Each structure stands twice: as C-alpha cells, then as structure tokens.
Short mmCIF file of N, CA and C in Angstrom, two decimals:
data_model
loop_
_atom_site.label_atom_id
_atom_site.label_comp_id
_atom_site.label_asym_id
_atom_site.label_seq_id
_atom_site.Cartn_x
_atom_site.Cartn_y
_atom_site.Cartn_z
N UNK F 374 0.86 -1.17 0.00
CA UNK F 374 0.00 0.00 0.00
C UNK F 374 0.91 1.23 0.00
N UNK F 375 0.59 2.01 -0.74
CA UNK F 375 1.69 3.76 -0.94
C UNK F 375 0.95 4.29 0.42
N UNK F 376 1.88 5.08 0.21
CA UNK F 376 1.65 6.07 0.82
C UNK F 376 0.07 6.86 1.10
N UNK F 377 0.24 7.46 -0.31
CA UNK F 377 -0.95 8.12 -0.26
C UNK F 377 -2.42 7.12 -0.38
N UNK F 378 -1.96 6.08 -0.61
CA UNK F 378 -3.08 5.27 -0.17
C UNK F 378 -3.95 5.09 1.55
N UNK F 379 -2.68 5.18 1.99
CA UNK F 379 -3.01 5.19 3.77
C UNK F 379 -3.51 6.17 4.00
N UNK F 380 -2.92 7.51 3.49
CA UNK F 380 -3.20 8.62 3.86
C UNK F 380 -5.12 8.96 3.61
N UNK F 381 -5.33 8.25 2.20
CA UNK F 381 -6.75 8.42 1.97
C UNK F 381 -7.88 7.66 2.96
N UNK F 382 -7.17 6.28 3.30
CA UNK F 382 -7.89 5.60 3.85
C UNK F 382 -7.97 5.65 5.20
N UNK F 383 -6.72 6.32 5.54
CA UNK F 383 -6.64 7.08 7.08
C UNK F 383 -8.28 8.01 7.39
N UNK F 384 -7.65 8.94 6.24
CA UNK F 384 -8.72 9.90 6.25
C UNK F 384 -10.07 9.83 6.09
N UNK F 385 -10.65 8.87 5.52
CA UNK F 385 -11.86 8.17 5.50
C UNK F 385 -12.39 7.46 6.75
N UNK F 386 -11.62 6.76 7.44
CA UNK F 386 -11.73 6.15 8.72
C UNK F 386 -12.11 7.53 9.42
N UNK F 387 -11.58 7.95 9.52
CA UNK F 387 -11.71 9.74 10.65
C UNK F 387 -13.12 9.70 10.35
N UNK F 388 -12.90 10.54 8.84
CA UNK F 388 -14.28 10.88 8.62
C UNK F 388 -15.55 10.50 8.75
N UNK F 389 -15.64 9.00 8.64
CA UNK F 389 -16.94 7.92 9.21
C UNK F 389 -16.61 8.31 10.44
N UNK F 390 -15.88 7.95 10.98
CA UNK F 390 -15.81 7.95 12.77
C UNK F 390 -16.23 9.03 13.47
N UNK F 391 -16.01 10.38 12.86
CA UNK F 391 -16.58 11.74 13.00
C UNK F 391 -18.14 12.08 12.91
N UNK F 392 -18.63 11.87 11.97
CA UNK F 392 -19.57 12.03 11.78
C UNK F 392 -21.00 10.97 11.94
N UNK F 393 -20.37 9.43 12.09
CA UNK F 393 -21.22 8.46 13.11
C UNK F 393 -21.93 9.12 14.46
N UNK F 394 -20.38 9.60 14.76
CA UNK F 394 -21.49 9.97 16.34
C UNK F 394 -22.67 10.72 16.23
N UNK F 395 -22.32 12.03 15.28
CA UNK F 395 -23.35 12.65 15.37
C UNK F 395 -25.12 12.13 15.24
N UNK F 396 -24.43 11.05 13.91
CA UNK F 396 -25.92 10.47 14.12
C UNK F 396 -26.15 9.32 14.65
N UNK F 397 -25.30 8.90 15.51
CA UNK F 397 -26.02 8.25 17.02
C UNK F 397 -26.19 8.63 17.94
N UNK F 398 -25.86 10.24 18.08
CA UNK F 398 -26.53 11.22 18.88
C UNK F 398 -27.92 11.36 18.58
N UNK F 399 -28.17 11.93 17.57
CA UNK F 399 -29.75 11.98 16.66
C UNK F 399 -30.46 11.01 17.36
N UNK F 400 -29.98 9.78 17.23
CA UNK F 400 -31.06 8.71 17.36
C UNK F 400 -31.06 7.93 18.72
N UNK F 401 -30.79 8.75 19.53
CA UNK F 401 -30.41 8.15 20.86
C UNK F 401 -32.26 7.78 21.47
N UNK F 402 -32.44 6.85 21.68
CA UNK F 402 -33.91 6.60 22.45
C UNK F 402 -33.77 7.20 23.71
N UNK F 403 -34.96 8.02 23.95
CA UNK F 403 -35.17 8.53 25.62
C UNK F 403 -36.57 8.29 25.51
N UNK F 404 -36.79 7.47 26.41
CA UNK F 404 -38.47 7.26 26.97
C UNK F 404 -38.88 8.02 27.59
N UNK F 405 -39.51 8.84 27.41
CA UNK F 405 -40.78 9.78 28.78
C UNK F 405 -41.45 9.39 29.60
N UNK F 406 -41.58 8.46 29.39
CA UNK F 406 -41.91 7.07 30.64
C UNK F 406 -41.59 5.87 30.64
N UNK F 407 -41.20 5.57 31.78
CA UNK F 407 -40.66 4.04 32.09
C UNK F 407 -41.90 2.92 31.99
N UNK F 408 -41.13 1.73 30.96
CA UNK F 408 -41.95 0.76 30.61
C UNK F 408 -42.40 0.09 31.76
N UNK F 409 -43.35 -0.68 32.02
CA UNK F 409 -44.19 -1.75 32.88
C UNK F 409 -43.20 -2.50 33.16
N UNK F 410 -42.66 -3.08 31.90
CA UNK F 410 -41.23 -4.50 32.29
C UNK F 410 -40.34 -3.80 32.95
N UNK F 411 -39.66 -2.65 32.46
CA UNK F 411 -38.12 -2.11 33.01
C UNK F 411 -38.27 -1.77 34.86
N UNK F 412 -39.78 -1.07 34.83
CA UNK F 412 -40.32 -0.96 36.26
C UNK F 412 -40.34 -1.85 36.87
N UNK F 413 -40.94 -3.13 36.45
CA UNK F 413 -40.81 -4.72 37.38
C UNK F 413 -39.72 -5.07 37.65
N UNK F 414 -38.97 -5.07 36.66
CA UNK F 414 -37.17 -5.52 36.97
C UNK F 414 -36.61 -5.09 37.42
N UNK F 415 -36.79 -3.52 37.79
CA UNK F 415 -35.80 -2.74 38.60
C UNK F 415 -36.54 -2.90 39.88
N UNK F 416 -37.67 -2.92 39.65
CA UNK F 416 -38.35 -3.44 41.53
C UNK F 416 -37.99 -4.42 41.80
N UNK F 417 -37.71 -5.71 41.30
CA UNK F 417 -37.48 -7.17 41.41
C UNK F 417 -36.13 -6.72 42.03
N UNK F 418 -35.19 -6.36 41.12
CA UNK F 418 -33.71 -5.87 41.70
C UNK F 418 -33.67 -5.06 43.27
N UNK F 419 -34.40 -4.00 43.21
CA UNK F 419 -34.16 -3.52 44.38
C UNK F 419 -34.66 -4.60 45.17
N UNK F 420 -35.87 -5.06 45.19
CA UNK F 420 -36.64 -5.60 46.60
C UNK F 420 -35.69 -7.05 47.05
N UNK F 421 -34.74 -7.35 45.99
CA UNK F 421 -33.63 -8.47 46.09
C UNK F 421 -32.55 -7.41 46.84
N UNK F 422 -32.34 -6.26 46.67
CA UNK F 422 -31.24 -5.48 47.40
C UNK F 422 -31.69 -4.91 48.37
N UNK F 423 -32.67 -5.26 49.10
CA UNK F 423 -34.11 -4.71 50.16
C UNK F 423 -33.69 -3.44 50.66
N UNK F 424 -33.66 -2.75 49.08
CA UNK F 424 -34.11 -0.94 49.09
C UNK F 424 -35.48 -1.17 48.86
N UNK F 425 -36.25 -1.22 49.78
CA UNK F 425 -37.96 -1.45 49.96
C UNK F 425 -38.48 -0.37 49.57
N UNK F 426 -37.78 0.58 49.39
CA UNK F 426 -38.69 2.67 49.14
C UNK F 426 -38.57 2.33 47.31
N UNK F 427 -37.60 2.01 47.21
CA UNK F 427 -37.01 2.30 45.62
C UNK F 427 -37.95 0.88 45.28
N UNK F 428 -38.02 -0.62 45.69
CA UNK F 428 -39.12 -1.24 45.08
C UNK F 428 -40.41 -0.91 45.27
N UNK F 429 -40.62 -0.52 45.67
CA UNK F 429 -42.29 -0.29 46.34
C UNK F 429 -42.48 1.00 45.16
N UNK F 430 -41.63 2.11 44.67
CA UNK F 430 -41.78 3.00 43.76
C UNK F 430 -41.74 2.50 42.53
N UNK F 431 -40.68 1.81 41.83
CA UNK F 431 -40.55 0.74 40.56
C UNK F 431 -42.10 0.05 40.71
N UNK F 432 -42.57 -0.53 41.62
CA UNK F 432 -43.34 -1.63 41.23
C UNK F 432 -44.73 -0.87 41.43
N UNK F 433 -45.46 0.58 41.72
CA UNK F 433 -46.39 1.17 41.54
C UNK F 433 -46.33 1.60 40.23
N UNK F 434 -45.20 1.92 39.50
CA UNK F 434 -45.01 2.11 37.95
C UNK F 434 -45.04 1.56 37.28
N UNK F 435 -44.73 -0.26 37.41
CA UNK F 435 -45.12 -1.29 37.10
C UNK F 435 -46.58 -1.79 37.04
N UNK F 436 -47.13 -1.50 38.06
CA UNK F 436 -49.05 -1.74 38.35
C UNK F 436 -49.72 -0.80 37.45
N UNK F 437 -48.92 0.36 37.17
CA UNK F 437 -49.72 1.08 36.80
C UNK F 437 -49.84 1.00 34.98
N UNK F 438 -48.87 0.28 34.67
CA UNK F 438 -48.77 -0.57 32.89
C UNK F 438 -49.16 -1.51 33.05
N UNK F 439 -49.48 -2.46 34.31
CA UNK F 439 -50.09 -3.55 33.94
C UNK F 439 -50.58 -4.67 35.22
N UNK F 440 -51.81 -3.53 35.34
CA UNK F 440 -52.15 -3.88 36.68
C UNK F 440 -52.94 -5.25 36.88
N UNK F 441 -53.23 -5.95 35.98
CA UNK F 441 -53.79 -7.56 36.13
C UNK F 441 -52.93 -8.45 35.76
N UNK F 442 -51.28 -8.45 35.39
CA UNK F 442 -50.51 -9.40 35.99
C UNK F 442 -50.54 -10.10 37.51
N UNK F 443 -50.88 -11.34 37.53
CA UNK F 443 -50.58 -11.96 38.87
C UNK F 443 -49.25 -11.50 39.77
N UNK F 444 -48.11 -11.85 38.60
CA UNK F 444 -46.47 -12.17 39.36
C UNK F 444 -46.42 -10.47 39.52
N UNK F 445 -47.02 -9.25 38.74
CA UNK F 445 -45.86 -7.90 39.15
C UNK F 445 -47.10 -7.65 40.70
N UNK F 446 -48.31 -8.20 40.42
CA UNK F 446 -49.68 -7.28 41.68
C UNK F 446 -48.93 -8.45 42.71
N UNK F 447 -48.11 -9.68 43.09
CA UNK F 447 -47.57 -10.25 43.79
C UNK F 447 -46.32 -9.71 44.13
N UNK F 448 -45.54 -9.00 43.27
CA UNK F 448 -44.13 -8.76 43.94
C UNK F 448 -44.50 -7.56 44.39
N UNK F 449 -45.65 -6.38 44.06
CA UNK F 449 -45.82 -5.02 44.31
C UNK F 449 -46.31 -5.48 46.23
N UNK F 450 -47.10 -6.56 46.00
CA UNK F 450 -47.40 -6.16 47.22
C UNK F 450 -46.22 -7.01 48.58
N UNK F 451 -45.59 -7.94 48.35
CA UNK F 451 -44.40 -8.02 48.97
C UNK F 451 -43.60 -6.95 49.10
N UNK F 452 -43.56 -5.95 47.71
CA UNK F 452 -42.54 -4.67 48.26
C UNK F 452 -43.36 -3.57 49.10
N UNK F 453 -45.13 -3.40 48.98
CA UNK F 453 -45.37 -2.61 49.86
C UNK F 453 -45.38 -2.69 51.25
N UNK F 454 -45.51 -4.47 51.37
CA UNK F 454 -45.91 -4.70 52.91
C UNK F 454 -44.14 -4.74 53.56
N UNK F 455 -43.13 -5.47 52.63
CA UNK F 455 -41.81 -5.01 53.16
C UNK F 455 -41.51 -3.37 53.37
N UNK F 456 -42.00 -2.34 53.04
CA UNK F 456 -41.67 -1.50 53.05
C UNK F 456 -42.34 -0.59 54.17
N UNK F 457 -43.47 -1.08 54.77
CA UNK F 457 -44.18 -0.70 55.80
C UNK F 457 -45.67 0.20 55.26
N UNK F 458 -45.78 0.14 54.00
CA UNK F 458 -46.79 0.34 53.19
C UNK F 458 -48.32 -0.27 53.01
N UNK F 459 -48.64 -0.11 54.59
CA UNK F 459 -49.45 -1.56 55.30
C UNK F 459 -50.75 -1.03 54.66
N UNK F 460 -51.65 0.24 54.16
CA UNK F 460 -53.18 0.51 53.33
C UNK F 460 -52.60 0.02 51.83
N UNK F 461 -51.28 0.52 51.37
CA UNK F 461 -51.15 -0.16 49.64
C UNK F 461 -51.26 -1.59 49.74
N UNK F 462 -50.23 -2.31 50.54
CA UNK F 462 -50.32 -3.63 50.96
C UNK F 462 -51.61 -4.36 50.54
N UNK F 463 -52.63 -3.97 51.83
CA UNK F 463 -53.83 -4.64 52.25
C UNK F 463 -55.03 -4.51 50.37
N UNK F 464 -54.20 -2.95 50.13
CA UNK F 464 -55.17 -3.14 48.72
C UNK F 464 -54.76 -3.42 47.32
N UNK F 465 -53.51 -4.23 47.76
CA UNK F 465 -52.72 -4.63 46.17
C UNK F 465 -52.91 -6.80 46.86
N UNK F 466 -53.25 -6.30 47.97
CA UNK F 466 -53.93 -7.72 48.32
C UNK F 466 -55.28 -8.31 47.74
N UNK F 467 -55.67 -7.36 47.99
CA UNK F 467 -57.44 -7.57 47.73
C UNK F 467 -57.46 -7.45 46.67
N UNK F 468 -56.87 -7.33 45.09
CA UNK F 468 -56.81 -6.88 43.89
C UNK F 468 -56.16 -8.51 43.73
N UNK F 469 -55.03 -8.78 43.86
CA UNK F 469 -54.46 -10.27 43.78
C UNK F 469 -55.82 -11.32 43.69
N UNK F 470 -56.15 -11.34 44.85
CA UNK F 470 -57.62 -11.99 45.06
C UNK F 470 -58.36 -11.73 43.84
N UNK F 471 -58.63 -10.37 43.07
CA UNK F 471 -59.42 -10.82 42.14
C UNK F 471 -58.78 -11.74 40.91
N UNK F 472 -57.29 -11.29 40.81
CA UNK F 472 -56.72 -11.59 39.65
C UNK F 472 -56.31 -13.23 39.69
N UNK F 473 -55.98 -13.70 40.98
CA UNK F 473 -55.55 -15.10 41.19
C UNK F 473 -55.85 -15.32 42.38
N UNK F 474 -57.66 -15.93 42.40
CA UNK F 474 -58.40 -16.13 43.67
C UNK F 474 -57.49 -17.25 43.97
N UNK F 475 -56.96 -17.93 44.09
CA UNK F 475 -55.77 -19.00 44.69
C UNK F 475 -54.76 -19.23 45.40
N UNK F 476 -54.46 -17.53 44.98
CA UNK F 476 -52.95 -16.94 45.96
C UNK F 476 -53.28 -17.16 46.97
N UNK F 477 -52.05 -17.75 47.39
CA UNK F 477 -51.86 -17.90 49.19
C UNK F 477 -51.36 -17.06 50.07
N UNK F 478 -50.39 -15.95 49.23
CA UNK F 478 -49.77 -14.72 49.84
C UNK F 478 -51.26 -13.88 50.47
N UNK F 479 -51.81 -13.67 49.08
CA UNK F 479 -52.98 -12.39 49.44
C UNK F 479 -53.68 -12.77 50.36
#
C-alpha cells in the first residue's frame, strides 16, 4: 500500500468515525416514561437489594402498565408490605384476590 493510499484511507476512517457519532446522537432513544417490564425488573432488583422505598416505587409504575398481571400485583405487594406500606399492601392484596383467587400470599 503507498503512501498516499493510507493517507486516503486514514482519512476516511476519521471521517466515518466523526460524523457516526453525530448520528447516534440523533437517534439516541429517551423514553418519557418508564416501561411496565423495566419498572418490574428494577423493583425485582431492588426488593432483592431490600431498598424497599425504591421497590415499592418501581413496582407502583409497574401496576400502573399492567395492573392484572398476577407475578408484578404479587411482587408489588411483597414490596409494599416489606416496606411498611401496610393501606397499599392490604389493597394490592385484595386486587391479587381478584386476579388469582388461589394466591396464598394475598
């Protein structure tokens, strides 16, 4: 390869590399609200790291995308009653009951 061969292909490399970012800046995703799933998982996470304030908040954001799941209206209310959240508790209980008259938690 010459010289000025590198030199072009140098310069081409830059130039993609330069101007990529910009447009993966452009297209960067920002949600305005946090999804139902990302809310469950980060409650699941905390209430496993028993930050009980931070699950009990994740998992009302979670109820609130998808409030007739059994497993998130089951972990919401383990994180309210761990958290000392004993009126959310008693009524993310009574909601379980409708959704999975079987539960043994509720």
């Amino acid at each position: 390869m010459t010289l000025i061969s590198r030199l072009l292909s140098t310069s081409m490399l830059v130039t993609v590399l330069a101007t990529s970012g910009a447009a993966l800046a452009a297209t960067t995703f920002n949600p305005k609200q946090p999804s139902p799933t990302g809310s469950y998982l980060a409650g699941q996470s905390a209430l496993s790291a028993m930050q009980t304030s931070a699950a009990a908040r994740f998992l009302t954001n979670a109820l609130e995308g998808d409030y007739d799941h059994p497993q998130v209206v089951q972990t919401a209310l383990i994180a309210f009653a761990a958290n000392g959240q004993i009126a959310e508790a008693a009524s993310t209980a009574r909601h379980m009951l409708e959704v999975d008259p079987g539960n043994e938690l509720a």
